[in-house]
mmCIF file of C-alpha atoms in Angstrom:
data_model
loop_
_atom_site.group_PDB
_atom_site.id
_atom_site.type_symbol
_atom_site.label_atom_id
_atom_site.label_comp_id
_atom_site.label_asym_id
_atom_site.label_seq_id
_atom_site.Cartn_x
_atom_site.Cartn_y
_atom_site.Cartn_z
ATOM 1 C CA MET N 1 -57.030 43.812 -40.641
ATOM 2 C CA CYS N 2 -55.048 45.674 -38.065
ATOM 3 C CA LEU N 3 -57.587 44.657 -35.467
ATOM 4 C CA GLU N 4 -57.157 40.986 -36.247
ATOM 5 C CA ARG N 5 -53.381 41.205 -35.923
ATOM 6 C CA GLN N 6 -53.652 42.912 -32.529
ATOM 7 C CA ALA N 7 -56.039 40.214 -31.243
ATOM 8 C CA GLY N 8 -53.604 37.492 -32.371
ATOM 9 C CA PHE N 9 -50.719 39.281 -30.692
ATOM 10 C CA SER N 10 -52.527 39.391 -27.331
ATOM 11 C CA ILE N 11 -53.176 35.624 -27.459
ATOM 12 C CA ILE N 12 -49.451 34.999 -28.019
ATOM 13 C CA ALA N 13 -48.568 37.368 -25.158
ATOM 14 C CA ALA N 14 -51.099 35.654 -22.863
ATOM 15 C CA ILE N 15 -49.722 32.179 -23.701
ATOM 16 C CA PHE N 16 -46.161 33.406 -23.117
ATOM 17 C CA LEU N 17 -47.180 34.914 -19.775
ATOM 18 C CA LEU N 18 -48.929 31.675 -18.728
ATOM 19 C CA VAL N 19 -45.834 29.608 -19.611
ATOM 20 C CA VAL N 20 -43.548 31.946 -17.635
ATOM 21 C CA LEU N 21 -45.888 31.851 -14.619
ATOM 22 C CA ALA N 22 -46.109 28.039 -14.788
ATOM 23 C CA LEU N 23 -42.307 27.756 -14.879
ATOM 24 C CA LEU N 24 -42.035 30.151 -11.942
ATOM 25 C CA ALA N 25 -44.600 28.144 -9.937
ATOM 26 C CA THR N 26 -42.730 24.897 -10.699
ATOM 27 C CA PHE N 27 -39.461 26.454 -9.521
ATOM 28 C CA ILE N 28 -41.045 27.705 -6.275
ATOM 29 C CA VAL N 29 -42.569 24.290 -5.552
ATOM 30 C CA SER N 30 -39.241 22.510 -6.119
ATOM 31 C CA VAL N 31 -37.316 24.971 -3.909
ATOM 32 C CA THR N 32 -39.928 24.614 -1.157
ATOM 33 C CA GLY N 33 -39.685 20.807 -1.371
ATOM 34 C CA MET N 34 -35.888 20.915 -1.135
ATOM 35 C CA GLN N 35 -36.059 23.227 1.880
ATOM 36 C CA GLN N 36 -38.520 20.903 3.592
ATOM 37 C CA SER N 37 -36.388 17.793 3.039
ATOM 38 C CA SER N 38 -33.273 19.707 4.100
ATOM 39 C CA GLY N 39 -35.005 20.749 7.315
ATOM 40 C CA GLN N 40 -36.036 17.155 8.001
ATOM 41 C CA LEU N 41 -32.447 15.971 7.496
ATOM 42 C CA ASP N 42 -31.247 18.688 9.897
ATOM 43 C CA VAL N 43 -33.641 17.433 12.568
ATOM 44 C CA LEU N 44 -32.510 13.829 11.976
ATOM 45 C CA GLY N 45 -28.886 14.972 12.249
ATOM 46 C CA VAL N 46 -29.533 16.584 15.624
ATOM 47 C CA ARG N 47 -31.293 13.435 16.833
ATOM 48 C CA ALA N 48 -28.394 11.277 15.626
ATOM 49 C CA TYR N 49 -25.946 13.520 17.486
ATOM 50 C CA GLN N 50 -27.994 13.315 20.700
ATOM 51 C CA SER N 51 -28.145 9.520 20.304
ATOM 52 C CA ALA N 52 -24.355 9.418 19.930
ATOM 53 C CA ARG N 53 -23.984 11.556 23.060
ATOM 54 C CA ALA N 54 -26.207 9.138 24.963
ATOM 55 C CA GLY N 55 -23.981 6.297 23.742
ATOM 56 C CA MET N 56 -20.886 8.169 24.918
ATOM 57 C CA GLU N 57 -22.406 8.685 28.371
ATOM 58 C CA TRP N 58 -23.280 4.985 28.564
ATOM 59 C CA GLY N 59 -19.787 3.915 27.452
ATOM 60 C CA ALA N 60 -18.096 6.313 29.873
ATOM 61 C CA TYR N 61 -20.200 4.964 32.733
ATOM 62 C CA GLN N 62 -19.172 1.414 31.821
ATOM 63 C CA VAL N 63 -15.410 2.062 31.780
ATOM 64 C CA LEU N 64 -15.080 4.666 34.537
ATOM 65 C CA ASP N 65 -16.882 2.614 37.220
ATOM 66 C CA PRO N 66 -18.132 5.791 38.969
ATOM 67 C CA ASN N 67 -19.639 3.905 41.928
ATOM 68 C CA ASN N 68 -16.365 2.030 42.461
ATOM 69 C CA THR N 69 -18.151 -1.313 42.311
ATOM 70 C CA LEU N 70 -15.057 -3.286 41.260
ATOM 71 C CA ASN N 71 -13.087 -4.501 44.320
ATOM 72 C CA ALA N 72 -14.423 -1.620 46.406
ATOM 73 C CA ALA N 73 -13.999 -3.427 49.742
ATOM 74 C CA ASP N 74 -10.239 -3.897 49.731
ATOM 75 C CA CYS N 75 -9.043 -2.335 46.457
ATOM 76 C CA THR N 76 -7.020 -5.383 45.518
ATOM 77 C CA GLY N 77 -7.088 -7.449 42.407
ATOM 78 C CA THR N 78 -4.013 -9.039 40.986
ATOM 79 C CA PRO N 79 -1.078 -9.260 43.376
ATOM 80 C CA THR N 80 0.211 -5.850 42.333
ATOM 81 C CA LYS N 81 -2.731 -3.976 40.810
ATOM 82 C CA PRO N 82 -6.392 -3.334 41.581
ATOM 83 C CA THR N 83 -9.072 -4.729 39.309
ATOM 84 C CA MET N 84 -9.942 -2.204 36.618
ATOM 85 C CA PRO N 85 -13.015 -1.875 34.403
ATOM 86 C CA VAL N 86 -12.915 -3.547 31.006
ATOM 87 C CA CYS N 87 -14.426 -2.406 27.745
ATOM 88 C CA PRO N 88 -18.080 -3.456 27.434
ATOM 89 C CA SER N 89 -18.773 -6.602 25.378
ATOM 90 C CA GLY N 90 -15.143 -7.115 24.490
ATOM 91 C CA GLY N 91 -14.741 -3.749 22.771
ATOM 92 C CA THR N 92 -17.853 -3.287 20.603
ATOM 93 C CA ALA N 93 -21.364 -2.996 21.967
ATOM 94 C CA ASN N 94 -24.672 -1.585 20.844
ATOM 95 C CA LEU N 95 -26.634 0.510 23.282
ATOM 96 C CA PRO N 96 -29.150 -1.823 24.949
ATOM 97 C CA VAL N 97 -32.575 -1.961 23.262
ATOM 98 C CA GLY N 98 -35.053 0.389 24.896
ATOM 99 C CA THR N 99 -32.365 2.773 26.165
ATOM 100 C CA LEU N 100 -33.274 5.410 23.599
ATOM 101 C CA VAL N 101 -36.945 6.378 23.618
ATOM 102 C CA GLY N 102 -39.162 8.919 21.935
ATOM 103 C CA SER N 103 -37.735 10.623 18.874
ATOM 104 C CA LEU N 104 -34.337 8.938 19.410
ATOM 105 C CA SER N 105 -35.731 5.388 19.299
ATOM 106 C CA PRO N 106 -35.197 4.908 15.519
ATOM 107 C CA PHE N 107 -31.425 5.241 16.011
ATOM 108 C CA THR N 108 -28.913 2.468 16.588
ATOM 109 C CA VAL N 109 -25.855 3.374 18.656
ATOM 110 C CA THR N 110 -22.614 1.391 18.436
ATOM 111 C CA VAL N 111 -19.930 1.973 21.083
ATOM 112 C CA ARG N 112 -16.371 0.864 20.270
ATOM 113 C CA CYS N 113 -13.932 0.817 23.168
ATOM 114 C CA THR N 114 -10.184 0.311 22.997
ATOM 115 C CA LEU N 115 -8.030 -0.081 26.070
ATOM 116 C CA THR N 116 -4.679 1.504 25.312
ATOM 117 C CA THR N 117 -1.508 -0.444 25.943
ATOM 118 C CA PRO N 118 1.278 1.978 26.921
ATOM 119 C CA ASP N 119 3.730 -0.847 27.567
ATOM 120 C CA ALA N 120 2.625 -3.455 25.040
ATOM 121 C CA ALA N 121 6.019 -5.158 25.046
ATOM 122 C CA ASN N 122 5.504 -6.224 28.667
ATOM 123 C CA GLY N 123 1.793 -6.937 28.252
ATOM 124 C CA ASN N 124 1.024 -4.065 30.594
ATOM 125 C CA ARG N 125 -2.269 -2.278 29.904
ATOM 126 C CA SER N 126 -1.817 0.471 32.448
ATOM 127 C CA THR N 127 0.485 3.260 33.397
ATOM 128 C CA THR N 128 1.722 3.309 36.965
ATOM 129 C CA GLU N 129 2.473 6.522 38.811
ATOM 130 C CA GLY N 130 3.604 5.738 42.345
ATOM 131 C CA ASN N 131 0.914 3.481 43.773
ATOM 132 C CA ARG N 132 -1.648 4.608 41.228
ATOM 133 C CA SER N 133 -2.724 2.347 38.388
ATOM 134 C CA ILE N 134 -4.068 4.367 35.439
ATOM 135 C CA TRP N 135 -5.885 2.819 32.512
ATOM 136 C CA VAL N 136 -6.740 4.811 29.396
ATOM 137 C CA TYR N 137 -9.744 4.013 27.207
ATOM 138 C CA GLN N 138 -10.621 5.347 23.772
ATOM 139 C CA LEU N 139 -14.338 5.422 22.979
ATOM 140 C CA VAL N 140 -15.711 5.914 19.477
ATOM 141 C CA VAL N 141 -19.491 6.098 19.271
ATOM 142 C CA ASP N 142 -21.519 5.938 16.045
ATOM 143 C CA ALA N 143 -25.259 6.614 15.837
ATOM 144 C CA CYS N 144 -27.254 6.078 12.656
ATOM 145 C CA ASN N 145 -30.795 5.463 11.483
ATOM 146 C CA GLN N 146 -29.988 2.708 8.937
ATOM 147 C CA PRO N 147 -27.495 0.276 10.527
ATOM 148 C CA THR N 148 -25.676 -2.498 8.683
ATOM 149 C CA LEU N 149 -26.242 -5.865 10.379
ATOM 150 C CA GLY N 150 -27.374 -4.079 13.535
ATOM 151 C CA SER N 151 -24.300 -1.826 13.851
ATOM 152 C CA CYS N 152 -23.357 1.694 12.855
ATOM 153 C CA PRO N 153 -22.086 3.220 10.659
ATOM 154 C CA ASN N 154 -23.785 1.831 7.577
ATOM 155 C CA THR N 155 -21.052 0.187 5.487
ATOM 156 C CA GLY N 156 -23.373 -0.672 2.600
ATOM 157 C CA THR N 157 -25.392 1.618 0.416
ATOM 158 C CA PRO N 158 -27.842 3.518 2.591
ATOM 159 C CA THR N 159 -31.144 4.750 1.212
ATOM 160 C CA SER N 160 -32.315 8.330 1.067
ATOM 161 C CA GLY N 161 -32.605 9.961 4.480
ATOM 162 C CA TYR N 162 -29.600 8.189 6.015
ATOM 163 C CA VAL N 163 -28.028 10.116 8.887
ATOM 164 C CA SER N 164 -24.972 9.192 10.944
ATOM 165 C CA ARG N 165 -22.965 10.980 13.628
ATOM 166 C CA GLN N 166 -19.711 9.971 15.337
ATOM 167 C CA ILE N 167 -18.228 11.133 18.646
ATOM 168 C CA ALA N 168 -14.841 10.119 20.067
ATOM 169 C CA ALA N 169 -13.310 10.585 23.513
ATOM 170 C CA VAL N 170 -10.293 9.428 25.506
ATOM 171 C CA LEU N 171 -10.995 8.617 29.165
ATOM 172 C CA SER N 172 -8.782 7.477 32.007
ATOM 173 C CA LYS N 173 -9.493 5.552 35.199
ATOM 174 C CA CYS N 174 -7.199 5.716 38.198
ATOM 175 C CA LYS N 175 -7.097 3.459 41.266
ATOM 176 C CA ASP N 176 -4.728 3.622 44.215
ATOM 177 C CA PRO N 177 -4.679 0.503 46.434
ATOM 178 C CA THR N 178 -3.004 2.451 49.248
ATOM 179 C CA ALA N 179 -5.554 5.265 49.303
ATOM 180 C CA PRO N 180 -7.552 6.001 52.460
ATOM 181 C CA ILE N 181 -11.361 5.959 52.395
ATOM 182 C CA PRO N 182 -12.898 6.052 49.870
ATOM 183 C CA ARG N 183 -10.839 3.052 48.849
ATOM 184 C CA CYS N 184 -9.095 3.129 45.493
ATOM 185 C CA ALA N 185 -9.591 6.904 45.120
ATOM 186 C CA CYS N 186 -6.787 8.733 43.344
ATOM 187 C CA GLY N 187 -7.863 12.095 44.850
#
């Protein structure tokens, strides 16, 4: 009878060992799955950030007029001030379709631009220092992979895997109508 009890005890020990090993395998599989999805979200986050940076570069190019294309010939606009760049699309614009390619193409980039008004009481949108007219722009750029009505950030309830990044910057543009060549330069 002692032999029968020992054989029964080894079956119980084997079943216990199998259950412990199965639980350990399940835990390892779930941790590996979480690490994989976390890594994928990290990659999406980096891509969203790079998309937002591209949107910031685009917005800065729009408001800074680096090639001095506005009134470059004579640097005049209104009777007292040169023509200055305006915010693209009235203040909110999405990056043009096809601008982002490759791994960034699934992202939508929304650029919000606000022209500051230092002297709002007089309707003046610029600061004047001597002959220089200085306009200040605030850009806020959102990039996401699940836009709401074509714009970022998602204001609804995004699904799993939603990633969004935001970048903000304050930029200024200066023009001097009395400057020598290159015209309008604030040197």
